[in-house]
PDB file of C-alpha atoms in Angstrom:
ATOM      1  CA  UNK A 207     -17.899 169.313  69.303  1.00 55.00           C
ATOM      2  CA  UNK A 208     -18.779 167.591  65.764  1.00 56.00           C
ATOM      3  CA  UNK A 209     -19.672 163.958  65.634  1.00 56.00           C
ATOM      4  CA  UNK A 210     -18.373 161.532  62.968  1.00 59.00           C
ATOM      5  CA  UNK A 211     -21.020 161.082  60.820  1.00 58.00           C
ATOM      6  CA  UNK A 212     -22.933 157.353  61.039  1.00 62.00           C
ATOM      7  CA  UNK A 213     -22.552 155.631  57.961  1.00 66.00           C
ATOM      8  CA  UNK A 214     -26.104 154.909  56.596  1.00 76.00           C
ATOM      9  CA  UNK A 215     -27.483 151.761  56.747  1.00 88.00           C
ATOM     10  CA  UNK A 216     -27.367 149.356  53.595  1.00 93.00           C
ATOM     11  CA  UNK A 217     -30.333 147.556  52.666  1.00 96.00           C
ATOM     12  CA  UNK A 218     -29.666 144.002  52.420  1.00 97.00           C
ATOM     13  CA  UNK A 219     -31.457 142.381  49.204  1.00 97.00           C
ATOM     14  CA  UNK A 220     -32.837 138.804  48.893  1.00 97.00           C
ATOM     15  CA  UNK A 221     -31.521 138.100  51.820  1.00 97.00           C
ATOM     16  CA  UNK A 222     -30.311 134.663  53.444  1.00 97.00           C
ATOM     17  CA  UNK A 223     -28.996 132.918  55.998  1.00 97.00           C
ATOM     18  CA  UNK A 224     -26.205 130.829  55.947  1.00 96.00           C
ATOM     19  CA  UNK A 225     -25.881 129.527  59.473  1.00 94.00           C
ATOM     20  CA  UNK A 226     -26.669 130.787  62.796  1.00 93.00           C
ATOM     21  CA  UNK A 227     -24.710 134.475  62.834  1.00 95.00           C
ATOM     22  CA  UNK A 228     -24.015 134.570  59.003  1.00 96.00           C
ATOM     23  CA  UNK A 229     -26.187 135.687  55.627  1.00 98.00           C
ATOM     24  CA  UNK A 230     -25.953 136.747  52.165  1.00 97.00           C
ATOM     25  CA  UNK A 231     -27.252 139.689  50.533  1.00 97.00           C
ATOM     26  CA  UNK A 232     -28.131 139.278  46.645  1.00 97.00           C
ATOM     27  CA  UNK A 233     -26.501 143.019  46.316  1.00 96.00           C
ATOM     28  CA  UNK A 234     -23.255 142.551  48.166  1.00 94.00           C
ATOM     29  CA  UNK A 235     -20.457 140.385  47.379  1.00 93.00           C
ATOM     30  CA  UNK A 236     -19.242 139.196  50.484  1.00 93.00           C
ATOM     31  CA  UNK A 237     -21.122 137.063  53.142  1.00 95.00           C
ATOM     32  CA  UNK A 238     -22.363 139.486  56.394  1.00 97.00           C
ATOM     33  CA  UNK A 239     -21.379 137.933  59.689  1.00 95.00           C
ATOM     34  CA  UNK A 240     -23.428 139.545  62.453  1.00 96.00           C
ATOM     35  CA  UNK A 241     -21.322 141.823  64.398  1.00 95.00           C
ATOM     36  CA  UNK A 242     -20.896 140.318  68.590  1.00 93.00           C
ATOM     37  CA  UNK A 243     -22.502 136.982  68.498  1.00 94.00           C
ATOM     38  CA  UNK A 244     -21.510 133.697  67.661  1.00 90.00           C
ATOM     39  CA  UNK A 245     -24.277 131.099  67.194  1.00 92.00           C
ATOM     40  CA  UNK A 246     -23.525 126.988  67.267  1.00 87.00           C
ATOM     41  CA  UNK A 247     -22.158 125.902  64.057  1.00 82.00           C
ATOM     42  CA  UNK A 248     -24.037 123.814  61.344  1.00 79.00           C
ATOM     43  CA  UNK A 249     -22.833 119.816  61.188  1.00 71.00           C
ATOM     44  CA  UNK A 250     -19.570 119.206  60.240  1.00 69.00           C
ATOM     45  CA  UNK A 251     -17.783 122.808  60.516  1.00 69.00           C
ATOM     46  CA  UNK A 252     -16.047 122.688  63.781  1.00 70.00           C
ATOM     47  CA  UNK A 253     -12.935 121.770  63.145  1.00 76.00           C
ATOM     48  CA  UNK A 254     -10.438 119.979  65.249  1.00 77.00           C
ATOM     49  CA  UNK A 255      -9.124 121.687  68.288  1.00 73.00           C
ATOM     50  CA  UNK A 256     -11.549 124.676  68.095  1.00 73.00           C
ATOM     51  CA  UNK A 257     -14.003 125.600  71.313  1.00 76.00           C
ATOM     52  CA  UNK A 258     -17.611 125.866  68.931  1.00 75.00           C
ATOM     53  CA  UNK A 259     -20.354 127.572  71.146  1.00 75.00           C
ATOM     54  CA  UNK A 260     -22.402 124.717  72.010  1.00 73.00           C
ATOM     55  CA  UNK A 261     -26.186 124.212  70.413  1.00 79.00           C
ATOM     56  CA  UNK A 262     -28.166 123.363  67.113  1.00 84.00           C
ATOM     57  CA  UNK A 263     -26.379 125.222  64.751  1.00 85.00           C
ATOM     58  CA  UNK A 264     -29.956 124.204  62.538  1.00 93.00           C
ATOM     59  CA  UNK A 265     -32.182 125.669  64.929  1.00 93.00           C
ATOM     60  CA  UNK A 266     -30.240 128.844  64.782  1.00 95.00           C
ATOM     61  CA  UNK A 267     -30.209 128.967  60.816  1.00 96.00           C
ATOM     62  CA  UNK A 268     -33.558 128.636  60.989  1.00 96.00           C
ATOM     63  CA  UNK A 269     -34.079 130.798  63.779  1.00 97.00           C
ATOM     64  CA  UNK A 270     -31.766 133.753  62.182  1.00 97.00           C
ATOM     65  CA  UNK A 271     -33.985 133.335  58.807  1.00 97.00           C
ATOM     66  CA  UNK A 272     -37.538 133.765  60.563  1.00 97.00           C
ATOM     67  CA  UNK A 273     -36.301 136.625  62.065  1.00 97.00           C
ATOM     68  CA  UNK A 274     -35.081 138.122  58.770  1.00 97.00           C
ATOM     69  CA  UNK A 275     -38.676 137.969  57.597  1.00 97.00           C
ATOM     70  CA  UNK A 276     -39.989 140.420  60.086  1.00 96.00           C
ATOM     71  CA  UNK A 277     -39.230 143.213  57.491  1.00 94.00           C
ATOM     72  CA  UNK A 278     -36.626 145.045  55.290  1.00 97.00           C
ATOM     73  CA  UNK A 279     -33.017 143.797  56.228  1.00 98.00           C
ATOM     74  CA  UNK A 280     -30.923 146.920  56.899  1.00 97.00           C
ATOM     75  CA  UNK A 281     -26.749 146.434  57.876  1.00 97.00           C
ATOM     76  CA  UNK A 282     -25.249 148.691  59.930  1.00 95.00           C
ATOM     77  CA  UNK A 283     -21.546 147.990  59.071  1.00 94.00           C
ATOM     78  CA  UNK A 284     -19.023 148.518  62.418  1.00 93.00           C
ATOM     79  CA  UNK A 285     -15.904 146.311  60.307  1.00 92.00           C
ATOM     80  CA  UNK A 286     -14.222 143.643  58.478  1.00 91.00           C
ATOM     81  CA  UNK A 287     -13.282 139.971  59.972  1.00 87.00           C
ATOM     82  CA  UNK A 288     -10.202 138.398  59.564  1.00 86.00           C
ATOM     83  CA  UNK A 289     -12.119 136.972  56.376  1.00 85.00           C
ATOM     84  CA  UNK A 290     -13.186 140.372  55.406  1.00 88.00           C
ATOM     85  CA  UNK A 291     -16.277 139.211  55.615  1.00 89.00           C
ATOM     86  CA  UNK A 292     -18.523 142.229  56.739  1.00 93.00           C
ATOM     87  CA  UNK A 293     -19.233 142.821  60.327  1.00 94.00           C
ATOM     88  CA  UNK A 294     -22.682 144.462  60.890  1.00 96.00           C
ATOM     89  CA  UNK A 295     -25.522 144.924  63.280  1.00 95.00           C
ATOM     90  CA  UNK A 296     -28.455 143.706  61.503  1.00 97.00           C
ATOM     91  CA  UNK A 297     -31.808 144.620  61.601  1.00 97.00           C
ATOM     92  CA  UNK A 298     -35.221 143.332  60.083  1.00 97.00           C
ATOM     93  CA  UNK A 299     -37.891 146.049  60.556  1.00 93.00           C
ATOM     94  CA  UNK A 300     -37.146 147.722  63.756  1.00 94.00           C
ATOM     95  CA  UNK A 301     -36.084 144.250  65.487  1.00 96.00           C
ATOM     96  CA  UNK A 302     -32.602 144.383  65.938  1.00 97.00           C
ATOM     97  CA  UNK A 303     -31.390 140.558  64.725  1.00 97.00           C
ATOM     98  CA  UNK A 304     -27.985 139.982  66.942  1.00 96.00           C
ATOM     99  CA  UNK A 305     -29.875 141.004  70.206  1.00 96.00           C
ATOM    100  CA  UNK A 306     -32.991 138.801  69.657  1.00 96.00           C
ATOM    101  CA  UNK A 307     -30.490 135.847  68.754  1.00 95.00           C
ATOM    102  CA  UNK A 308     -28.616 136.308  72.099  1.00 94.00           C
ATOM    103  CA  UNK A 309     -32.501 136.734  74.143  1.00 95.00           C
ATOM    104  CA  UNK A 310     -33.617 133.429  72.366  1.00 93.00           C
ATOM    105  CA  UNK A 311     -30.357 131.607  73.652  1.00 91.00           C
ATOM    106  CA  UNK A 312     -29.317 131.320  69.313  1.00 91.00           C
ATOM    107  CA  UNK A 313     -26.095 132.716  69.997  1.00 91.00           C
ATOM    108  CA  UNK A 314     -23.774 134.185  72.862  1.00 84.00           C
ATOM    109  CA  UNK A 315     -21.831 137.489  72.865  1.00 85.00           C
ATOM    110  CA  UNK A 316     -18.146 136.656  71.498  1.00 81.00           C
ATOM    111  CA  UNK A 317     -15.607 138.535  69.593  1.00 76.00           C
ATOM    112  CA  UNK A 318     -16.650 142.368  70.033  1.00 77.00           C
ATOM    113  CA  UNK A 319     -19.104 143.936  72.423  1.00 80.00           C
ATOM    114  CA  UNK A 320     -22.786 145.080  71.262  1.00 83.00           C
ATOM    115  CA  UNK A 321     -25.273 147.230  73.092  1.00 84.00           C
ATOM    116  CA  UNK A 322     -28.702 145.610  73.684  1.00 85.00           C
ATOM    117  CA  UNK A 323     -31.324 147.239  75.841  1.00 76.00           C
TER     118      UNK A 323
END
């Protein structure tokens, strides 16, 4: 039985976060939102009426960006949001960055499931 081929992975240039479960990539034109996780939101974005995961939504920028520095940023794409912003698993070196946000209690799993060992 044949297995659909995995899409390679994109390498993510100058990259940079934007909050907690969010970053930019110099080479892409749409924002990447890290695939599974959803980390606190920065001051001032959640709205009215919406349950925001609970936290520093700084601490989490900051944390996502330290982690990014660990080496090359590579994007495994699994989708689109409803934003179309790109859904990935993202990985610095060989440190996959959604799982270490969820171990270091920077985010919690929400939206689709992702495998961490």
């Amino acid at each position: 039985m044949a297995y659909p081929a995995t899409p390679p992975a994109i390498i993510c240039e100058a990259p940079r976060a934007v909050d907690g479960d969010t970053i930019r990539c110099a080479n892409l034109l749409r924002s990447v939102r890290l695939a599974g996780i959803d980390a606190p939101e920065l001051p001032g974005h959640c709205r009215r009426g919406r349950a925001c995961t609970p936290g520093d939504g700084q601490a989490a920028k900051r944390a996502l960006a330290r982690l990014m520095q660990l080496g090359p940023v590579r994007l495994q794409v699994t989708g689109r949001d409803r934003y179309w912003r790109t859904l990935a698993i993202v990985s610095a070196g060989r440190v996959n960055l959604n799982c270490e946000l969820l171990r270091h209690g920077q985010a919690v799993r929400r939206y689709s499931r992702i495998r961490c060992s």
